[in-house]
Coordinates of N, CA and C in Angstrom, one line a residue:
X16 N 24.4 66.6 -5.0 CA 23.7 65.6 -4.2 C 23.4 64.2 -5.1
X17 N 24.0 63.6 -3.5 CA 24.0 61.0 -3.3 C 22.5 61.5 -3.5
X18 N 21.3 60.6 -4.3 CA 20.5 60.0 -4.4 C 20.0 58.7 -4.0
X19 N 21.1 58.6 -3.4 CA 21.3 57.0 -2.3 C 20.6 56.9 -1.1
X20 N 20.6 57.8 -0.3 CA 19.5 58.5 1.0 C 18.5 58.1 0.8
X21 N 18.4 59.2 -0.7 CA 16.5 58.9 -1.2 C 16.1 58.1 -1.5
X22 N 16.4 57.3 -1.8 CA 16.1 56.0 -2.7 C 16.1 55.2 -1.5
X23 N 16.9 54.8 -0.6 CA 16.6 53.6 0.3 C 15.0 54.8 1.3
X24 N 15.0 56.1 1.5 CA 13.9 56.8 2.3 C 13.1 55.9 1.6
X25 N 12.8 56.3 0.6 CA 11.7 55.6 -0.6 C 11.5 54.1 -0.1
X26 N 11.9 53.7 -0.8 CA 12.2 52.4 -0.2 C 12.2 51.6 1.3
X27 N 12.0 52.5 1.8 CA 11.6 52.5 3.6 C 10.6 52.0 4.4
X28 N 9.8 52.9 3.3 CA 8.8 54.2 3.2 C 7.7 53.3 2.5
X29 N 7.9 52.4 1.3 CA 7.5 51.7 0.5 C 7.6 50.1 1.1
X30 N 8.7 49.6 2.0 CA 8.1 48.6 3.1 C 7.5 48.7 4.2
X31 N 7.5 50.3 4.7 CA 6.2 50.7 5.8 C 5.0 50.1 5.1
X32 N 4.2 50.7 4.6 CA 3.4 50.7 3.4 C 3.2 49.1 3.3
X33 N 3.2 48.6 2.7 CA 3.6 47.1 2.4 C 2.9 46.5 3.8
X34 N 3.5 46.5 4.4 CA 3.8 45.2 6.0 C 2.2 46.0 5.9
X35 N 2.1 47.8 6.4 CA 0.7 48.1 7.3 C 0.0 47.4 6.1
X36 N 0.2 47.7 4.7 CA -1.4 47.1 4.3 C -2.4 45.4 4.7
X37 N -0.7 45.2 4.8 CA -0.9 43.1 5.2 C -1.6 43.1 6.5
X38 N -0.9 44.2 7.0 CA -1.6 44.4 8.4 C -3.2 44.3 8.7
X39 N -3.6 45.2 7.8 CA -4.9 46.3 8.1 C -5.7 45.4 7.9
X40 N -5.4 44.3 6.0 CA -5.7 43.1 5.0 C -5.9 42.0 6.3
X41 N -5.6 41.9 7.1 CA -5.1 40.5 7.6 C -6.6 41.0 9.4
X42 N -6.3 42.2 9.7 CA -7.4 42.8 10.9 C -9.1 42.7 10.2
X43 N -9.3 43.6 8.6 CA -10.2 43.4 8.7 C -11.5 42.1 7.6
X44 N -9.9 41.3 6.5 CA -10.8 39.6 6.7 C -10.8 39.0 8.0
X45 N -10.3 39.2 9.1 CA -10.3 38.6 9.9 C -11.7 38.9 11.2
X46 N -12.2 40.4 10.8 CA -13.3 41.0 11.4 C -14.4 40.2 10.9
X47 N -14.2 40.4 9.8 CA -15.4 39.7 8.5 C -15.5 38.5 8.7
X48 N -15.0 37.9 9.3 CA -15.2 37.2 9.3 C -15.8 36.5 9.8
X49 N -15.1 36.8 11.3 CA -16.3 37.2 12.3 C -17.6 37.3 12.6
X50 N -17.8 39.0 11.6 CA -19.2 38.6 11.6 C -20.1 37.6 10.6
X51 N -19.6 37.7 9.8 CA -20.1 35.8 9.1 C -20.2 34.5 9.8
X52 N -19.9 34.6 10.5 CA -19.3 33.4 11.1 C -19.7 33.1 13.6
X53 N -20.8 34.1 13.8 CA -21.2 34.5 15.6 C -21.2 33.2 15.0
X54 N -20.9 32.7 17.2 CA -20.4 32.1 17.6 C -21.7 30.9 17.3
X55 N -23.3 32.2 17.5 CA -24.4 31.0 17.7 C -24.3 29.9 15.9
X56 N -24.1 30.7 15.1 CA -23.7 30.3 13.6 C -22.6 28.5 13.7
X57 N -21.7 29.3 14.1 CA -20.6 28.1 13.8 C -21.3 26.6 15.1
X58 N -22.0 26.9 16.2 CA -22.3 26.2 16.9 C -23.6 25.0 16.6
X59 N -24.6 25.7 15.7 CA -24.9 25.5 14.5 C -25.8 24.5 13.7
X60 N -24.4 25.2 12.9 CA -23.7 24.5 11.9 C -22.9 23.0 12.7
X61 N -22.4 23.3 13.8 CA -21.7 21.7 14.1 C -23.1 21.1 14.8
X62 N -23.6 21.7 15.3 CA -24.9 20.0 15.5 C -25.6 19.7 14.3
X63 N -25.4 21.2 13.1 CA -26.3 20.0 11.9 C -25.3 19.0 11.8
X64 N -23.4 19.2 11.5 CA -22.6 18.2 10.7 C -23.3 16.5 11.9
X65 N -22.8 17.0 12.5 CA -22.9 16.3 13.9 C -24.8 15.2 13.7
X66 N -25.4 15.9 13.5 CA -27.1 15.2 13.0 C -26.6 14.7 11.8
X67 N -25.4 14.5 11.4 CA -25.6 14.2 9.7 C -24.7 13.2 9.6
X68 N -24.0 12.7 10.2 CA -22.6 12.0 10.6 C -23.6 11.0 11.9
X69 N -24.6 11.5 12.8 CA -24.8 10.5 13.6 C -26.4 9.7 12.5
X70 N -26.6 9.8 11.8 CA -27.6 9.5 10.8 C -27.0 8.8 9.9
X71 N -26.3 8.4 9.8 CA -25.5 7.5 8.3 C -27.3 6.6 7.7
X72 N -27.1 7.8 5.9 CA -28.3 7.5 5.2 C -27.7 6.3 3.8
X73 N -28.1 4.6 5.3 CA -26.9 3.6 4.8 C -28.3 2.9 3.1
X74 N -29.1 3.5 3.0 CA -30.0 3.6 2.1 C -29.1 3.6 0.9
X75 N -29.1 4.6 0.4 CA -28.2 5.8 -0.2 C -26.6 4.9 -0.6
X76 N -25.7 4.8 0.8 CA -24.2 3.7 0.9 C -24.0 3.1 0.1
X77 N -25.5 2.2 0.5 CA -25.0 1.0 -0.2 C -25.9 0.4 -1.9
X78 N -26.5 2.2 -1.3 CA -26.7 1.9 -3.3 C -25.5 2.7 -4.0
X79 N -25.1 3.8 -3.9 CA -23.2 4.4 -4.1 C -22.8 2.6 -4.1
X80 N -22.4 2.2 -3.0 CA -21.8 1.4 -3.5 C -21.5 -0.1 -3.7
X81 N -22.5 0.2 -4.1 CA -23.7 -1.3 -5.0 C -22.7 -2.8 -4.2
X82 N -23.6 -2.9 -3.2 CA -22.7 -3.4 -2.3 C -23.2 -3.3 -0.6
X83 N -24.0 -4.3 -0.4 CA -23.8 -4.6 0.9 C -22.9 -3.5 1.7
X84 N -23.3 -2.3 2.7 CA -21.9 -1.8 3.5 C -21.5 -2.9 4.7
X85 N -20.5 -3.1 4.5 CA -19.5 -3.7 5.7 C -19.7 -3.9 6.6
X86 N -20.3 -4.7 8.2 CA -20.6 -4.7 9.1 C -19.5 -3.6 10.3
X87 N -18.4 -3.9 9.3 CA -17.6 -3.4 10.9 C -17.9 -1.9 10.9
X88 N -18.1 -1.3 9.4 CA -18.7 -0.2 8.9 C -19.8 0.4 10.0
X89 N -21.3 -0.3 9.5 CA -22.0 -0.1 11.1 C -22.0 -0.1 12.2
X90 N -20.6 -1.2 12.4 CA -20.1 -0.9 14.1 C -19.1 0.7 14.6
X91 N -18.6 1.1 13.3 CA -17.8 2.6 13.5 C -19.1 3.8 13.1
X92 N -19.8 3.4 13.2 CA -21.1 4.1 13.0 C -21.7 4.4 14.4
X93 N -21.8 3.3 14.8 CA -22.9 2.8 15.9 C -21.7 3.7 16.9
X94 N -20.4 3.5 17.1 CA -19.9 4.1 17.8 C -19.6 5.8 18.5
X95 N -20.8 6.2 18.9 CA -21.1 7.2 18.5 C -19.7 8.4 19.5
X96 N -19.5 7.8 20.8 CA -18.0 8.5 21.4 C -16.7 8.8 20.3
X97 N -16.9 8.2 19.7 CA -15.6 7.3 18.6 C -15.7 8.5 17.2
X98 N -17.0 8.4 17.3 CA -17.2 9.9 15.4 C -17.4 11.1 16.2
X99 N -17.8 11.3 18.0 CA -17.5 12.5 17.8 C -16.1 13.5 18.5
X100 N -14.9 12.4 18.2 CA -14.0 12.8 19.2 C -13.4 13.6 18.7
X101 N -13.2 14.3 18.7 CA -11.7 15.6 17.9 C -10.8 15.5 17.7
X102 N -11.0 14.0 16.2 CA -9.2 13.3 16.1 C -8.8 12.4 17.0
X103 N -8.2 11.3 16.2 CA -7.6 10.5 17.0 C -7.0 9.9 16.1
X104 N -6.2 9.3 16.5 CA -5.0 8.6 16.0 C -5.0 7.0 15.0
X105 N -4.8 7.0 14.5 CA -4.5 5.8 13.2 C -3.5 4.4 13.0
X106 N -2.3 4.9 12.8 CA -1.3 4.8 13.0 C 0.3 6.2 13.0
X107 N 1.7 5.5 13.0 CA 2.2 6.4 12.8 C 1.9 7.0 12.1
X108 N 1.8 7.2 10.9 CA 1.9 8.1 10.1 C -0.1 8.8 10.1
X109 N -0.9 8.5 10.2 CA -2.0 8.8 9.4 C -3.0 9.0 11.0
X110 N -3.6 11.0 11.1 CA -4.7 11.0 12.2 C -5.6 11.5 11.2
X111 N -6.7 10.4 11.8 CA -8.5 10.3 11.4 C -8.4 11.9 11.8
X112 N -8.8 13.4 11.0 CA -8.8 14.4 11.6 C -10.4 14.7 11.8
X113 N -11.2 14.0 11.5 CA -12.7 13.6 11.4 C -13.0 12.7 10.7
X114 N -14.2 12.0 11.4 CA -15.2 11.5 10.4 C -16.0 12.0 9.5
X115 N -16.5 11.8 8.2 CA -17.8 12.3 7.5 C -18.8 11.7 7.2
X116 N -19.6 12.8 7.8 CA -21.5 11.9 7.1 C -21.7 11.0 6.2
X117 N -22.7 9.9 6.2 CA -22.3 9.1 5.1 C -23.0 9.5 4.7
X118 N -23.4 10.1 3.1 CA -25.0 10.9 2.6 C -24.6 11.6 1.0
X119 N -25.5 12.2 0.5 CA -25.1 12.1 -0.8 C -24.2 13.4 -0.6
X120 N -24.9 14.2 0.3 CA -23.8 15.1 0.5 C -22.6 15.2 0.3
X121 N -21.5 13.9 1.2 CA -20.1 13.5 1.2 C -19.6 13.0 -0.1
X122 N -20.3 13.3 -1.6 CA -20.0 12.5 -2.9 C -19.7 12.6 -3.1
X123 N -18.4 12.5 -3.7 CA -16.7 13.5 -4.1 C -16.8 13.1 -5.9
X124 N -17.0 13.9 -6.2 CA -17.2 14.0 -7.8 C -15.5 13.0 -8.3
X125 N -14.8 12.8 -8.1 CA -13.2 12.4 -7.9 C -12.7 11.6 -9.6
X126 N -13.9 11.2 -10.6 CA -13.6 10.2 -11.8 C -12.4 10.0 -12.3
X127 N -11.6 12.1 -12.1 CA -11.1 11.9 -13.2 C -9.8 11.6 -12.3
X128 N -8.9 11.7 -11.3 CA -8.3 11.7 -10.8 C -7.9 10.4 -9.9
X129 N -9.6 9.7 -9.8 CA -8.6 9.0 -9.0 C -9.8 7.5 -9.5
X130 N -10.5 7.8 -10.2 CA -11.2 6.4 -11.4 C -12.5 6.3 -10.7
X131 N -13.3 7.2 -9.4 CA -14.3 6.4 -9.2 C -14.2 7.5 -8.3
X132 N -15.6 7.9 -8.0 CA -17.1 9.0 -6.9 C -16.2 8.1 -6.4
X133 N -16.4 9.4 -4.9 CA -16.3 7.9 -3.1 C -17.1 8.5 -2.5
X134 N -17.5 8.1 -1.7 CA -18.4 8.7 -0.4 C -17.2 8.9 0.5
X135 N -16.1 9.7 0.7 CA -15.4 9.2 2.4 C -16.2 9.0 3.9
X136 N -15.5 8.7 4.0 CA -16.5 8.4 5.8 C -15.5 8.7 7.0
X137 N -14.7 8.9 6.4 CA -13.5 9.4 7.3 C -12.7 10.9 6.1
X138 N -11.1 11.4 7.1 CA -9.9 12.2 6.1 C -9.2 12.3 7.7
X139 N -7.6 12.3 6.9 CA -6.9 12.8 7.7 C -6.0 14.1 6.8
X140 N -6.5 14.4 7.7 CA -6.1 15.7 7.7 C -6.8 16.2 6.1
X141 N -7.1 16.4 5.6 CA -7.6 17.0 4.2 C -8.0 15.6 3.3
X142 N -6.8 14.1 4.2 CA -6.8 13.4 3.1 C -8.0 12.4 3.0
X143 N -9.3 12.2 1.9 CA -10.2 11.3 2.1 C -10.2 9.9 2.0
X144 N -10.2 9.1 2.9 CA -10.3 7.7 3.4 C -11.7 7.1 3.0
X145 N -12.0 6.6 2.2 CA -13.3 5.2 1.4 C -12.9 4.1 0.9
X146 N -14.2 3.6 0.9 CA -14.0 2.3 0.2 C -14.2 2.8 -1.8
X147 N -14.0 1.8 -2.4 CA -14.2 2.0 -4.1 C -16.1 2.0 -4.2
X148 N -16.7 2.1 -4.9 CA -17.9 1.1 -5.0 C -17.9 0.5 -6.0
X149 N -19.1 -0.8 -6.1 CA -18.6 -2.0 -6.7 C -18.9 -2.9 -7.0
X150 N -19.7 -3.5 -7.1 CA -20.5 -4.8 -6.7 C -19.4 -6.2 -6.8
X151 N -18.0 -6.2 -6.8 CA -16.8 -6.6 -6.9 C -16.2 -5.9 -6.8
X152 N -15.5 -4.9 -6.2 CA -14.8 -4.2 -5.5 C -14.9 -4.9 -3.7
X153 N -13.3 -5.0 -3.3 CA -13.3 -5.6 -2.1 C -13.8 -4.7 -1.2
X154 N -14.0 -4.5 0.3 CA -13.8 -3.8 1.2 C -13.0 -3.3 1.0
X155 N -11.8 -3.2 1.1 CA -10.7 -2.3 1.3 C -10.3 -1.4 1.2
X156 N -10.4 -0.4 2.6 CA -10.4 0.6 3.1 C -8.4 1.6 3.0
X157 N -8.7 2.8 1.2 CA -8.5 3.4 0.8 C -7.9 5.1 0.7
X158 N -7.1 5.9 0.8 CA -7.0 7.0 1.4 C -6.5 7.9 0.4
X159 N -6.5 8.9 -0.2 CA -6.4 9.8 -1.8 C -5.9 10.8 -0.8
X160 N -4.6 11.5 -1.2 CA -3.7 12.9 -0.6 C -4.0 14.0 -1.0
X161 N -5.0 15.0 -1.7 CA -4.9 16.2 -1.4 C -4.2 16.7 -2.0
X162 N -3.0 16.7 -2.0 CA -1.3 17.0 -2.8 C -1.1 16.5 -3.5
X163 N -1.6 15.7 -4.0 CA -0.8 14.7 -5.6 C -2.2 14.2 -6.1
X164 N -2.4 13.9 -5.2 CA -3.8 12.8 -6.0 C -3.5 11.2 -5.9
X165 N -2.0 11.0 -5.3 CA -2.0 9.2 -4.9 C -3.1 9.1 -3.8
X166 N -2.9 7.5 -4.9 CA -4.2 6.8 -4.1 C -3.0 5.4 -3.5
X167 N -3.8 5.2 -1.7 CA -2.9 4.0 -1.7 C -4.1 3.2 -0.8
X168 N -3.6 2.0 0.0 CA -4.5 1.4 1.0 C -4.1 1.7 1.7
X169 N -5.4 1.9 3.1 CA -5.4 2.5 4.0 C -5.5 0.8 5.5
X170 N -6.0 -0.6 4.7 CA -6.3 -1.4 5.5 C -7.1 -2.3 4.5
X171 N -6.9 -3.5 4.1 CA -7.5 -4.6 3.3 C -9.0 -5.0 4.2
X172 N -9.4 -4.7 4.3 CA -10.8 -4.7 5.3 C -10.6 -3.1 6.3
X173 N -12.7 -2.9 6.3 CA -13.1 -2.3 7.1 C -12.6 -2.4 8.7
X174 N -12.2 -4.4 9.1 CA -12.5 -4.7 10.4 C -11.0 -4.4 10.6
X175 N -10.6 -4.1 9.2 CA -9.1 -3.9 10.0 C -8.3 -2.9 10.1
X176 N -8.8 -2.3 9.1 CA -9.4 -0.5 9.7 C -10.2 0.4 10.7
X177 N -10.8 -0.7 11.4 CA -11.7 0.0 12.3 C -10.3 -0.7 13.9
X178 N -10.2 -2.1 13.8 CA -9.7 -2.7 15.0 C -7.8 -2.2 14.8
X179 N -7.2 -1.2 13.6 CA -6.2 -0.4 14.0 C -6.8 0.6 14.4
X180 N -7.3 1.2 14.4 CA -8.4 2.7 14.9 C -8.7 2.3 17.0
X181 N -8.4 1.4 17.3 CA -9.8 0.9 18.4 C -7.8 0.8 18.8
X182 N -6.8 -0.2 18.2 CA -5.5 -0.4 18.7 C -4.8 0.6 19.1
X183 N -4.5 1.9 18.4 CA -3.7 3.1 18.5 C -3.9 3.7 19.6
X184 N -5.5 3.9 19.9 CA -6.1 5.0 20.8 C -6.6 4.5 22.3
X185 N -6.2 2.7 22.1 CA -5.8 1.9 23.0 C -5.2 2.6 24.6
X186 N -3.8 2.3 23.5 CA -2.3 2.6 23.9 C -1.4 4.2 23.6
X187 N -3.0 4.8 23.0 CA -2.4 6.6 23.5 C -3.1 7.0 24.6

């Protein structure tokens, strides 16, 4: 008697059971997420986020920056249409996924991997875009990539950042 057909049968059964388990687990997880996040809750969360976004806490932000907020940043946060857009192009590489509220909740504890804590004012697919705090820091705009912690300067100042943002979306 050959054990090969029987072994192949058990292997096929095991494969079918694994696929069925994964499919059922996926269905269960999705149903659980929908149960915990009904449309009313998602809409309320979105409204709360938008209220935070449209009401920057300039006093906190300037205290965090240890200097006055750049005028161009105030100009950006006064443009509610841009802030509430569902993403916009910045340049050939970076896409602004969302703008972030300027408040204490957005403060990122990044001293270990970036060298400073920061308040992100935007993100590009999860990569934080921010100004470095410090009274003698320039108003250069930085991006830190979440998948490696690398940081680079995105723009020499917020005015340039805002101009590039407007230019990229005028031609789009």
